Coordinates of C-alpha atoms in Angstrom, one line a residue:
M1462 CA 0.3 10.7 31.3
A1463 CA 3.8 12.1 31.0
P1464 CA 5.3 12.0 27.5
Q1465 CA 7.4 9.0 26.8
T1466 CA 10.7 8.9 25.0
R1467 CA 11.8 6.0 22.7
G1468 CA 15.3 5.0 21.9
G1469 CA 17.0 6.9 24.7
G1470 CA 20.4 5.8 23.6
T1471 CA 20.0 6.0 19.9
L1472 CA 23.1 7.3 18.1
F1473 CA 22.7 8.7 14.6
P1474 CA 25.7 8.8 12.2
E1475 CA 27.0 12.0 10.7
V1476 CA 25.5 13.3 7.5
V1477 CA 27.1 15.4 4.8
I1478 CA 24.8 17.4 2.5
E1479 CA 25.9 18.5 -0.9
R1480 CA 23.9 21.3 -2.5
D1481 CA 23.0 21.2 -6.2
S1482 CA 23.2 24.8 -7.3
E1483 CA 22.6 24.2 -11.0
S1484 CA 19.4 22.2 -10.5
E1485 CA 16.0 23.7 -11.4
E1486 CA 14.5 26.0 -8.8
T1487 CA 11.6 23.8 -7.7
S1488 CA 9.8 26.6 -5.8
S1489 CA 7.4 27.9 -8.3
S1490 CA 6.0 31.4 -8.8
E1491 CA 2.8 30.0 -7.3
E1492 CA 4.4 29.7 -3.9
E1493 CA 5.8 33.3 -4.2
Q1494 CA 2.3 34.5 -5.1
E1495 CA 0.8 32.7 -2.1
E1496 CA 3.4 34.3 0.2
H1497 CA 2.6 37.7 -1.3
E1498 CA -1.1 37.1 -0.8
E1499 CA -0.5 36.0 2.8
Q1500 CA 1.4 39.3 3.4
V1501 CA -1.4 41.3 1.9
A1502 CA -3.9 39.4 4.0
E1503 CA -1.8 40.1 7.1
E1504 CA -1.6 43.8 6.3
K1505 CA -5.4 43.9 5.9
D1506 CA -5.9 42.1 9.2
D1507 CA -3.6 44.6 10.9
E1508 CA -5.7 47.5 9.5
N1509 CA -8.9 45.8 10.6
M1510 CA -7.4 45.2 14.0
G1511 CA -6.4 48.8 14.2
A1512 CA -9.9 50.0 13.3
G1513 CA -11.3 47.6 15.8
A1514 CA -9.0 48.8 18.5
E1515 CA -10.1 52.4 17.9
A1516 CA -13.8 51.4 18.1
S1517 CA -13.1 49.4 21.2
T1518 CA -11.4 52.3 22.9
S1519 CA -14.4 54.5 22.1
T1520 CA -16.9 52.1 23.6
K1521 CA -14.5 50.9 26.4
K1522 CA -16.1 47.4 26.7
P1523 CA -14.8 45.2 29.5
I1524 CA -12.4 42.4 28.6
T1525 CA -12.9 39.0 30.3
I1526 CA -10.0 36.5 30.4
S1527 CA -10.6 32.9 31.4
L1528 CA -7.6 31.0 32.9
K1529 CA -9.3 27.6 32.7
K1530 CA -7.5 25.0 30.6
V1531 CA -9.9 23.7 27.9
C1532 CA -9.2 20.7 25.6
K1533 CA -8.9 21.8 22.0
V1534 CA -10.6 18.6 20.8
C1535 CA -13.7 18.2 22.9
K1536 CA -13.8 21.8 24.4
R1537 CA -14.1 20.5 27.9
P1538 CA -12.1 21.6 30.9
G1539 CA -10.0 19.4 33.2
H1540 CA -7.6 18.0 30.6
E1541 CA -5.5 18.9 27.6
A1542 CA -4.8 17.4 24.2
G1543 CA -2.0 18.1 21.8
F1544 CA 1.7 18.1 21.6
K1545 CA 3.8 17.9 24.7
G1546 CA 7.3 18.2 23.4
A1547 CA 7.5 15.7 20.6
T1548 CA 4.7 13.5 21.8
Y1549 CA 1.0 13.9 21.0
I1550 CA -1.4 13.5 23.9
D1551 CA -4.9 12.1 23.0
C1552 CA -8.1 13.5 24.3
P1553 CA -9.4 10.9 26.8
M1554 CA -13.0 11.6 25.8
K1555 CA -12.3 10.2 22.3
P1556 CA -11.6 6.7 21.1
C1557 CA -8.0 5.6 20.6
F1558 CA -6.7 7.0 17.3
L1559 CA -4.7 3.8 16.6
C1560 CA -7.1 0.9 17.2
K1561 CA -10.3 3.0 17.0
T1562 CA -11.7 1.5 20.3
P1563 CA -12.7 3.5 23.4
G1564 CA -11.4 3.1 26.9
H1565 CA -7.8 4.2 26.4
T1566 CA -5.6 6.7 24.6
T1567 CA -3.1 6.2 21.8
L1568 CA -0.2 6.4 24.3
T1569 CA -1.5 3.5 26.4
C1570 CA -2.9 1.5 23.5
P1571 CA -1.7 -2.1 23.8
H1572 CA -1.2 -2.3 20.1
R1573 CA 1.3 0.5 20.3
V1574 CA 3.2 -1.2 23.1
A1575 CA 3.3 -4.5 21.2
M1576 CA 2.2 -4.6 17.6
E1577 CA 1.5 -8.4 17.8
F1578 CA -1.1 -7.8 20.6
G1579 CA -4.2 -9.9 19.8
V1580 CA -2.7 -11.4 16.6
V1581 CA -3.0 -15.2 16.2
P1582 CA 0.3 -16.5 14.8
A1583 CA 0.2 -18.6 11.7
T1584 CA 0.2 -22.3 12.4
S1585 CA 2.5 -24.8 10.9
R1586 CA 1.4 -26.5 7.7
G1587 CA -1.1 -29.3 8.4
C1588 CA -1.6 -32.5 6.5
S1589 CA -4.7 -31.6 4.5
S1590 CA -4.0 -34.2 1.7
S1591 CA -2.2 -37.5 1.2
L1592 CA 0.8 -35.7 -0.4
D1593 CA 1.2 -33.5 2.7
Y1594 CA 1.0 -36.6 4.9
V1595 CA 3.8 -38.4 2.9
F1596 CA 5.9 -35.2 2.9
E1597 CA 5.6 -34.8 6.7
R1598 CA 6.4 -38.5 7.4
Q1599 CA 9.3 -39.1 5.0
L1600 CA 10.8 -35.7 4.2
G1601 CA 9.5 -33.2 6.7
C1602 CA 11.4 -34.8 9.6
R1603 CA 14.7 -34.3 7.8
V1604 CA 14.2 -30.6 7.0
P1605 CA 15.4 -28.4 9.8
A1606 CA 12.9 -25.8 11.0
M1607 CA 14.9 -22.8 10.0
K1608 CA 13.9 -19.4 8.9
T1609 CA 16.0 -17.1 6.8
S1610 CA 17.2 -14.1 8.8
F1611 CA 16.0 -10.7 7.6
S1612 CA 18.5 -8.1 6.4
I1613 CA 17.0 -4.7 7.2
P1614 CA 18.1 -1.6 5.4
N1615 CA 18.4 0.7 8.4
Q1616 CA 20.8 3.6 7.4
V1617 CA 20.4 6.3 4.8
H1618 CA 23.0 5.7 2.1
C1619 CA 22.2 8.6 -0.2
A1620 CA 19.3 10.9 -1.0
V1621 CA 18.1 13.8 -3.1
I1622 CA 16.3 16.5 -1.1
R1623 CA 13.4 18.1 -2.9
Y1624 CA 13.9 15.9 -5.9
H1625 CA 10.4 16.6 -7.2
S1626 CA 8.4 19.8 -7.2
R1627 CA 5.5 18.0 -5.5
R1628 CA 5.2 15.0 -3.2
V1629 CA 6.3 11.6 -4.3
T1630 CA 3.4 9.3 -5.2
C1631 CA 5.1 6.1 -6.5
L1632 CA 8.5 4.3 -6.8
E1633 CA 9.7 1.5 -9.0
F1634 CA 13.1 -0.2 -9.3
H1635 CA 14.5 -1.0 -12.8
P1636 CA 14.1 -4.7 -13.6
T1637 CA 17.7 -5.3 -14.8
N1638 CA 19.8 -2.3 -13.7
N1639 CA 20.2 -2.6 -9.9
H1640 CA 21.0 1.1 -9.4
I1641 CA 18.2 2.8 -11.3
L1642 CA 15.1 4.1 -9.4
L1643 CA 12.1 5.6 -11.0
S1644 CA 9.7 7.9 -9.2
G1645 CA 6.5 9.8 -9.9
D1646 CA 5.0 12.8 -8.2
K1647 CA 1.7 14.7 -7.8
K1648 CA 2.5 17.0 -10.7
G1649 CA 2.8 14.0 -13.1
Q1650 CA 6.6 14.2 -13.4
L1651 CA 8.7 11.1 -14.0
G1652 CA 12.1 10.9 -12.4
V1653 CA 15.0 8.6 -13.4
W1654 CA 17.8 8.4 -10.8
D1655 CA 21.0 6.4 -10.8
F1656 CA 21.6 6.3 -7.0
R1657 CA 25.0 4.7 -7.4
K1658 CA 26.3 7.9 -8.9
V1659 CA 23.9 10.0 -6.9
H1660 CA 24.1 13.1 -9.1
E1661 CA 22.9 11.5 -12.3
R1662 CA 19.2 12.0 -12.5
T1663 CA 16.6 13.1 -15.1
V1664 CA 13.1 14.4 -14.6
Y1665 CA 10.6 14.3 -17.4
G1666 CA 7.9 16.9 -16.9
N1667 CA 6.0 16.6 -20.2
I1668 CA 4.4 13.1 -19.9
H1669 CA 1.4 13.7 -17.6
S1670 CA -0.4 16.8 -16.5
C1671 CA -1.6 15.4 -13.1
I1672 CA -0.7 12.8 -10.5
L1673 CA 1.3 9.9 -11.6
N1674 CA -0.4 7.1 -9.6
N1675 CA 1.3 3.9 -10.7
M1676 CA 4.2 2.6 -12.9
K1677 CA 5.0 -0.7 -14.5
F1678 CA 7.8 -1.9 -16.7
S1679 CA 7.2 -3.6 -20.1
P1680 CA 7.8 -7.3 -19.7
T1681 CA 9.5 -7.4 -23.1
N1682 CA 11.5 -4.2 -23.0
D1683 CA 13.1 -2.9 -19.8
G1684 CA 13.5 0.5 -21.4
T1685 CA 9.8 1.0 -21.7
L1686 CA 7.6 2.2 -18.8
Y1687 CA 3.9 2.4 -18.5
G1688 CA 2.3 5.0 -16.3
A1689 CA -1.2 5.6 -15.0
S1690 CA -2.2 9.2 -14.2
S1691 CA -5.1 11.1 -12.8
D1692 CA -5.3 13.0 -16.1
G1693 CA -7.1 9.9 -17.4
T1694 CA -4.2 8.6 -19.6
I1695 CA -1.9 5.5 -19.6
S1696 CA 1.4 6.5 -21.1
C1697 CA 4.2 4.4 -22.7
T1698 CA 7.5 6.1 -22.2
D1699 CA 11.0 5.4 -23.6
L1700 CA 13.3 6.0 -20.7
E1701 CA 16.3 6.7 -22.9
T1702 CA 14.7 9.5 -25.0
G1703 CA 11.8 10.6 -22.8
I1704 CA 9.5 10.3 -25.8
S1705 CA 6.0 9.2 -24.6
M1706 CA 2.9 8.0 -26.4
S1707 CA -0.6 7.6 -25.0
L1708 CA -2.0 4.1 -25.0
M1709 CA -5.3 5.0 -23.4
N1710 CA -7.1 8.4 -22.9
L1711 CA -10.3 8.4 -21.0
N1712 CA -10.8 12.1 -21.5
P1713 CA -10.3 12.5 -25.3
S1714 CA -11.9 16.0 -25.3
G1715 CA -9.5 17.2 -22.7
W1716 CA -9.8 16.5 -19.0
Q1717 CA -10.5 20.2 -18.2
E1718 CA -13.2 20.6 -20.8
I1719 CA -17.0 20.6 -20.3
D1720 CA -19.9 20.3 -22.7
I1721 CA -23.1 22.3 -22.1
E1722 CA -25.8 20.7 -24.2
R1723 CA -28.6 23.1 -23.3
T1724 CA -27.0 26.0 -25.1
G1725 CA -24.8 24.1 -27.6
L1726 CA -21.7 25.8 -26.2
Y1727 CA -18.3 24.0 -25.8
L1728 CA -15.4 25.7 -24.3
L1729 CA -12.7 25.4 -21.7
M1730 CA -13.6 25.8 -18.0
F1731 CA -12.4 28.9 -16.3
E1732 CA -11.7 30.6 -19.7
N1733 CA -14.1 33.1 -21.2
I1734 CA -16.6 32.2 -18.5
N1735 CA -18.0 35.7 -18.3
V1736 CA -18.9 35.5 -22.0
L1737 CA -20.7 32.2 -21.3
Y1738 CA -22.7 33.8 -18.5
S1739 CA -23.8 36.8 -20.6
H1740 CA -24.6 34.6 -23.6
Y1741 CA -26.6 32.2 -21.5
I1742 CA -28.5 34.9 -19.7
L1743 CA -29.3 36.7 -22.9
E1744 CA -30.8 33.5 -24.4
K1745 CA -32.9 32.6 -21.4
G1746 CA -33.7 36.2 -20.2
K1747 CA -33.9 35.1 -16.7
F1748 CA -31.6 36.1 -13.8
A1749 CA -32.4 32.9 -11.9
W1750 CA -30.4 30.9 -14.4
R1751 CA -27.1 32.3 -13.1
L1752 CA -27.1 30.0 -10.0
S1753 CA -28.3 27.0 -12.0
L1754 CA -25.5 27.5 -14.5
L1755 CA -22.9 27.6 -11.9
V1756 CA -24.1 24.3 -10.5
L1757 CA -24.2 22.8 -14.0
L1758 CA -20.7 23.9 -14.7
F1759 CA -19.3 22.0 -11.7
Q1760 CA -21.5 19.0 -12.1
I1761 CA -20.4 18.5 -15.6
G1762 CA -16.8 19.4 -14.8
P1763 CA -14.6 17.7 -12.2
S1764 CA -17.2 15.1 -11.2
T1765 CA -17.1 13.6 -14.7
W1766 CA -13.4 13.5 -15.2
R1767 CA -12.0 10.0 -15.4
M1768 CA -8.7 9.3 -13.5
I1769 CA -6.7 6.1 -13.7
Y1770 CA -5.3 4.8 -10.4
G1771 CA -4.9 1.0 -10.7
L1772 CA -2.3 -0.4 -13.2
D1773 CA -0.7 -3.8 -13.8
V1774 CA 0.7 -5.9 -16.6
N1775 CA -0.5 -9.5 -17.4
F1776 CA 2.7 -10.9 -19.0
D1777 CA 1.3 -14.3 -20.1
R1778 CA -1.6 -12.7 -21.9
G1779 CA 0.2 -9.6 -23.1
L1780 CA -2.4 -7.3 -21.6
L1781 CA -2.2 -4.0 -19.8
L1782 CA -4.9 -3.4 -17.2
G1783 CA -6.0 -0.1 -15.9
A1784 CA -8.8 1.0 -13.5
D1785 CA -10.4 4.4 -13.0
N1786 CA -12.2 6.4 -10.3
F1787 CA -15.7 5.2 -11.4
G1788 CA -15.1 1.5 -10.7
F1789 CA -14.4 0.4 -14.3
L1790 CA -11.6 -1.9 -15.6
Y1791 CA -9.9 -1.2 -19.0
I1792 CA -7.9 -3.7 -20.9
A1793 CA -5.3 -2.9 -23.6
D1794 CA -3.2 -5.1 -25.9
M1795 CA 0.5 -4.3 -25.4
R1796 CA 1.4 -5.7 -28.8
S1797 CA -1.1 -3.5 -30.8
N1798 CA -1.4 -0.7 -28.2
N1799 CA -5.2 -0.8 -28.7
V1800 CA -8.0 -1.0 -26.1
I1801 CA -9.8 -4.3 -26.1
G1802 CA -13.6 -4.5 -25.6
K1803 CA -15.7 -2.2 -23.4
P1804 CA -14.9 -1.2 -19.8
T1805 CA -16.2 -3.6 -17.1
L1806 CA -17.6 -2.5 -13.8
I1807 CA -15.6 -4.3 -11.1
H1808 CA -16.4 -2.2 -8.1
K1809 CA -19.3 -0.2 -6.9
K1810 CA -20.3 2.3 -9.6
G1811 CA -18.8 5.7 -8.8
S1812 CA -16.1 4.4 -6.4
K1813 CA -12.4 4.6 -7.1
V1814 CA -10.4 1.5 -7.9
T1815 CA -7.2 2.1 -5.9
G1816 CA -5.2 -0.9 -7.1
L1817 CA -4.8 -3.9 -9.4
H1818 CA -2.5 -6.9 -9.1
C1819 CA -2.1 -9.9 -11.3
H1820 CA -1.3 -13.3 -9.8
P1821 CA 2.5 -14.1 -10.2
L1822 CA 1.8 -17.7 -11.3
Q1823 CA -1.8 -17.9 -12.4
P1824 CA -2.4 -15.4 -15.2
D1825 CA -6.2 -15.9 -15.0
L1826 CA -6.4 -14.4 -11.4
L1827 CA -6.7 -10.7 -10.8
L1828 CA -6.9 -8.9 -7.4
S1829 CA -8.5 -5.4 -7.2
C1830 CA -9.3 -3.1 -4.3
G1831 CA -11.3 0.2 -4.0
N1832 CA -13.1 2.8 -2.1
D1833 CA -16.2 0.6 -1.7
H1834 CA -14.4 -1.2 1.2
F1835 CA -13.8 -4.4 -0.7
A1836 CA -10.9 -6.2 -2.3
R1837 CA -12.0 -8.6 -5.0
V1838 CA -10.6 -11.7 -6.7
W1839 CA -11.5 -12.1 -10.4
D1840 CA -11.1 -14.7 -13.1
M1841 CA -9.7 -12.9 -16.2
R1842 CA -11.5 -15.4 -18.5
M1843 CA -14.9 -14.1 -17.4
V1844 CA -14.6 -10.6 -16.1
E1845 CA -18.1 -9.2 -15.8
A1846 CA -20.0 -7.0 -13.4
K1847 CA -20.7 -8.8 -10.1
S1848 CA -18.9 -11.9 -11.2
S1849 CA -16.0 -11.8 -8.7
I1850 CA -14.8 -15.1 -7.2
Y1851 CA -14.3 -13.7 -3.7
D1852 CA -15.2 -10.4 -2.1
L1853 CA -12.9 -9.5 0.8
S1854 CA -14.8 -7.1 3.1
H1855 CA -13.1 -4.3 5.0
N1856 CA -14.3 -1.6 7.3
R1857 CA -13.0 1.4 5.3
V1858 CA -11.2 2.3 2.1
V1859 CA -8.7 -0.3 0.9
N1860 CA -5.5 1.4 -0.2
S1861 CA -3.7 -1.7 -1.6
A1862 CA -4.1 -5.4 -2.2
Y1863 CA -1.3 -7.7 -3.3
F1864 CA -0.7 -11.4 -3.9
S1865 CA 2.4 -12.8 -2.3
P1866 CA 5.3 -12.3 -4.7
R1867 CA 6.6 -15.9 -5.1
S1868 CA 3.8 -18.4 -4.7
G1869 CA 0.8 -16.0 -4.9
S1870 CA -0.9 -18.1 -2.2
K1871 CA -1.3 -15.2 0.3
I1872 CA -3.1 -11.9 0.1
L1873 CA -2.0 -8.7 1.9
T1874 CA -4.3 -5.6 2.1
T1875 CA -3.9 -2.2 3.7
S1876 CA -7.0 -0.4 4.9
Q1877 CA -7.7 3.1 6.2
D1878 CA -9.1 1.6 9.5
N1879 CA -5.4 1.1 10.7
R1880 CA -5.5 -2.5 9.8
I1881 CA -3.1 -4.7 7.8
R1882 CA -5.0 -7.9 6.8
V1883 CA -3.5 -11.2 5.8
W1884 CA -5.1 -14.2 4.1
D1885 CA -2.7 -17.2 4.4
S1886 CA -4.2 -19.2 1.5
I1887 CA -6.3 -18.2 -1.5
F1888 CA -7.5 -21.8 -1.7
G1889 CA -8.9 -21.8 1.9
N1890 CA -11.7 -19.9 3.6
L1891 CA -11.6 -16.2 2.5
D1892 CA -14.7 -15.1 4.5
S1893 CA -12.4 -13.6 7.1
P1894 CA -8.7 -12.8 7.2
S1895 CA -6.2 -15.1 8.9
R1896 CA -5.0 -12.2 11.0
E1897 CA -5.4 -8.5 11.4
I1898 CA -2.4 -6.3 12.5
V1899 CA -3.1 -2.9 14.0
H1900 CA -0.8 -0.3 12.4
S1901 CA -0.9 3.5 12.2
H1902 CA -1.5 4.6 8.6
D1903 CA -4.9 6.4 8.8
F1904 CA -4.3 9.9 7.6
N1905 CA -6.4 13.0 6.8
R1906 CA -5.2 14.5 3.5
H1907 CA -2.1 15.9 1.6
L1908 CA -0.5 12.5 1.8
T1909 CA 0.1 9.6 -0.6
P1910 CA -1.9 6.6 0.7
F1911 CA 0.1 4.1 2.8
R1912 CA 0.6 0.7 1.3
A1913 CA 2.1 -2.3 3.0
E1914 CA 4.3 -4.1 0.4
W1915 CA 6.0 -7.5 0.3
D1916 CA 9.8 -8.0 0.4
P1917 CA 10.3 -9.7 -3.0
K1918 CA 13.5 -11.4 -1.8
D1919 CA 11.9 -13.1 1.2
T1920 CA 11.4 -16.8 0.4
S1921 CA 9.1 -17.2 3.4
E1922 CA 6.8 -14.5 2.2
S1923 CA 6.4 -13.0 5.7
L1924 CA 8.2 -9.7 5.7
V1925 CA 6.4 -6.5 4.7
V1926 CA 7.4 -2.8 4.8
V1927 CA 5.1 0.2 5.5
G1928 CA 5.4 3.8 6.7
R1929 CA 4.0 4.9 10.0
Y1930 CA 1.7 7.9 10.4
I1931 CA 1.8 8.5 14.2
S1932 CA 5.1 10.2 15.2
E1933 CA 7.3 8.8 18.0
N1934 CA 9.5 10.7 20.4
Y1935 CA 13.1 9.8 19.7
D1936 CA 15.4 11.8 22.1
G1937 CA 13.1 14.8 21.8
I1938 CA 12.7 14.6 18.0
A1939 CA 9.3 13.7 16.5
L1940 CA 10.0 11.1 13.8
H1941 CA 7.8 8.8 11.7
P1942 CA 9.6 5.5 11.4
I1943 CA 9.3 3.0 8.5
D1944 CA 8.2 -0.4 9.9
F1945 CA 9.3 -3.9 8.9
I1946 CA 6.6 -6.4 10.1
D1947 CA 6.5 -10.2 10.2
I1948 CA 2.9 -10.8 9.0
N1949 CA 3.0 -14.4 10.3
T1950 CA 3.2 -13.3 13.9
G1951 CA 2.4 -9.6 13.7
Q1952 CA 5.7 -8.7 15.4
L1953 CA 7.6 -5.5 14.6
I1954 CA 10.9 -6.7 13.2
A1955 CA 12.5 -3.3 12.9
E1956 CA 11.6 0.4 12.8
V1957 CA 14.1 2.5 10.8
M1958 CA 14.4 6.3 11.0
D1959 CA 16.8 9.1 10.6
P1960 CA 16.9 12.4 12.6
N1961 CA 17.0 14.4 9.4
I1962 CA 13.8 12.9 8.1
T1963 CA 11.1 14.6 10.1
T1964 CA 8.4 14.2 7.5
I1965 CA 6.2 11.1 6.9
S1966 CA 7.4 8.4 4.5
P1967 CA 4.2 6.8 3.0
V1968 CA 5.9 5.5 -0.2
N1969 CA 8.3 2.7 0.3
K1970 CA 9.8 0.1 -2.1
L1971 CA 12.1 -2.8 -1.4
H1972 CA 14.6 -3.8 -4.0
P1973 CA 13.8 -7.1 -5.8
R1974 CA 17.5 -8.3 -5.6
D1975 CA 19.6 -6.2 -3.2
D1976 CA 19.2 -5.2 0.4
V1977 CA 18.0 -1.7 -0.5
L1978 CA 15.0 0.3 0.5
A1979 CA 13.8 3.3 -1.4
S1980 CA 11.5 5.7 0.5
G1981 CA 9.6 8.8 -0.7
S1982 CA 9.1 11.4 2.0
S1983 CA 7.4 14.6 0.9
R1984 CA 9.3 15.7 -2.3
S1985 CA 12.5 13.9 -1.4
I1986 CA 13.8 10.3 -2.1
F1987 CA 16.1 8.3 0.3
I1988 CA 18.0 5.1 -0.3
W1989 CA 18.6 2.9 2.7
R1990 CA 21.1 0.1 3.2
P1991 CA 22.0 -2.2 6.1
K1992 CA 24.4 -0.4 8.4
E1993 CA 26.8 -3.3 8.6
E1994 CA 27.1 -3.6 4.9
F1995 CA 27.6 0.1 4.4
E1996 CA 30.3 0.4 7.0
S1997 CA 32.2 -2.6 5.7
K1998 CA 32.3 -1.4 2.1
Q1999 CA 32.9 2.3 2.8
P2000 CA 34.2 2.7 6.4
D2001 CA 35.6 6.2 5.8
D2002 CA 33.0 7.6 3.4
K2003 CA 30.1 9.7 4.5
R2004 CA 26.6 9.6 3.1
K2005 CA 25.9 11.8 0.1
I2006 CA 22.7 13.8 0.1
V2007 CA 22.0 16.3 -2.8
L2008 CA 19.9 19.3 -1.9
C2009 CA 17.9 20.7 -4.8
G2010 CA 15.9 23.9 -5.2
K2011 CA 15.9 27.2 -3.4
N2012 CA 17.1 27.4 0.1
D2013 CA 15.9 30.9 1.1
N2014 CA 12.4 29.9 2.0
K2015 CA 11.5 29.4 5.6
R2016 CA 11.4 25.6 6.3
K2017 CA 9.1 23.9 8.7
G2018 CA 11.4 20.9 9.0
K2019 CA 15.1 20.4 8.5
F2020 CA 14.8 19.8 4.8
E2021 CA 11.2 20.0 3.7
D2022 CA 8.5 22.6 3.4
D2023 CA 5.3 22.3 1.3
S2024 CA 1.7 22.7 2.3
D2025 CA 0.9 20.0 -0.2
D2026 CA 3.4 17.5 1.2
D2027 CA 3.8 14.9 3.9
F2028 CA 3.7 16.8 7.2
G2029 CA 0.9 14.8 8.7
G2030 CA -1.9 17.4 8.2
G2031 CA -3.6 16.0 11.2
K2032 CA -3.3 15.7 14.9
H2033 CA -0.7 13.0 14.9
G2034 CA 1.6 14.5 12.3
S2035 CA 5.1 15.8 12.9
K2036 CA 5.6 18.8 15.0
S2037 CA 8.4 21.2 14.0
L2038 CA 11.0 21.1 16.8
N2039 CA 13.9 23.2 17.6
A2040 CA 16.4 20.4 17.1
K2041 CA 20.0 21.0 16.5
K2042 CA 20.7 21.2 12.7
L2043 CA 23.6 19.3 11.2
P2044 CA 26.3 21.2 9.4
L2045 CA 25.9 21.6 5.7
T2046 CA 28.6 21.7 3.0
S2047 CA 27.9 22.9 -0.5
K2048 CA 29.2 21.4 -3.8
P2049 CA 27.6 22.2 -7.2
H2050 CA 26.4 19.4 -9.3
G2051 CA 24.3 19.4 -12.4
S2052 CA 20.9 17.8 -13.0
K2053 CA 18.7 17.3 -16.1
R2054 CA 15.1 18.3 -16.3
I2055 CA 13.1 17.9 -19.5
Y2056 CA 9.7 19.7 -20.1

């Protein structure tokens, strides 16, 4: 099938990019070392090829060249798979990458043509009780059947390119200041950005030593932020001073330390390891213990480190909840900053708990999700192992699970099987979801997991936002849109994109009060606003985008380049295209980084 082009007449506004020359050079020495190693490897390969060429000339073996076109996926002739321009062509011998069913390819998948395909729309509210009956008879007939129109942020208002040194992992808006956005990255850094002034931003790099997975504000102090990290700690940070304290540490001995009981040795991994080998061999006197010691080192090392992923605040009870990669729930008192009780196993032992969410109105209800393919509803008054109220089954890993933001009556989950599931009522039948929406968010690696999130301003509790993994061909450019979906019908309300953002945007956050969308794409952060609102307020101004870090590296995309970042990593990721670059203008501005 020939490649299809979407948005044939799409017009993109002009962009002005301002370079921040005084900001920290985010390209580390590690990247330079990797480039040097690659050059050395290439030189060695050239030497080996030269030696091989001399050997081949001496033997003069015949060279056979096959002109048959073979599929790179299934290795069979007769068809091809891969990029054709900006469109990826599926292998017809494999199931559809989008809906996971055989018989068609991703290009012809009916769920890609119409996202609401196969979705049963939500029915109008029925008269399940006497109160509902009275309402429908006396008041319902006088209420017009109207639905608030959605205001979609569809144009980039401002951005900071390469804001973080590693990919963005989480975003959070300030609860009282409408123009403050907080962000976390894979390196554990915490960024504070005033996007109204664009250039005023601070990055704290001394809070965590590994991925910052989640952030929550203190309900009593909007200047205090709690953070959950893969280094096994929950931090409490003063945003004004950057001073942080640890409320919970699951690796008190150091998350890179190991304890070898057989020899009574205790030391850091990867340091003085040769001394350990010789000491161990000398004691045992057996050469065979070398291999067993290596296995022991790695079994006691990374596999036992505890990492915190899920985090939420129970305001009514004054509790801070965290969950780790072994399936346990931890509870801390925010008033005394002490851990309460013992950890409770809430998911399958050894499986990661990916998210926690407290009910907005009922403080006793807790929703969790994890790698064991379940989302579970708990009663906080009696949280014990295998005592969940409901177990919501999924086919694959559940990336996120949220109650609806206003009433809390609905549940929204995002799973790795390319499904967004919705339960319309937590008081009804939860054995199966009310509807399943097929959406592309199944990825391989080097990406922050996709999470469909509610619009907190939507009174109908029907609009969600989520990034898309599969790229689309927009006028010859492979772009990954951000989707706005009506979960009541499964319809795609809007897909927003920008020709300068060729990377994937898995992290998206809607503002709780303004029509603003924040998106994290690779190491960069973008602020979106509705196009009409932006043009009416600033008809003559151009969007301001700050470019941080070195600019002498070879870039795969227009703005981004990092092997650890959001370039897809798989067969449906973005392909670097020779698109026309927009003109850049430089203007120095300062930034603040604290380590």
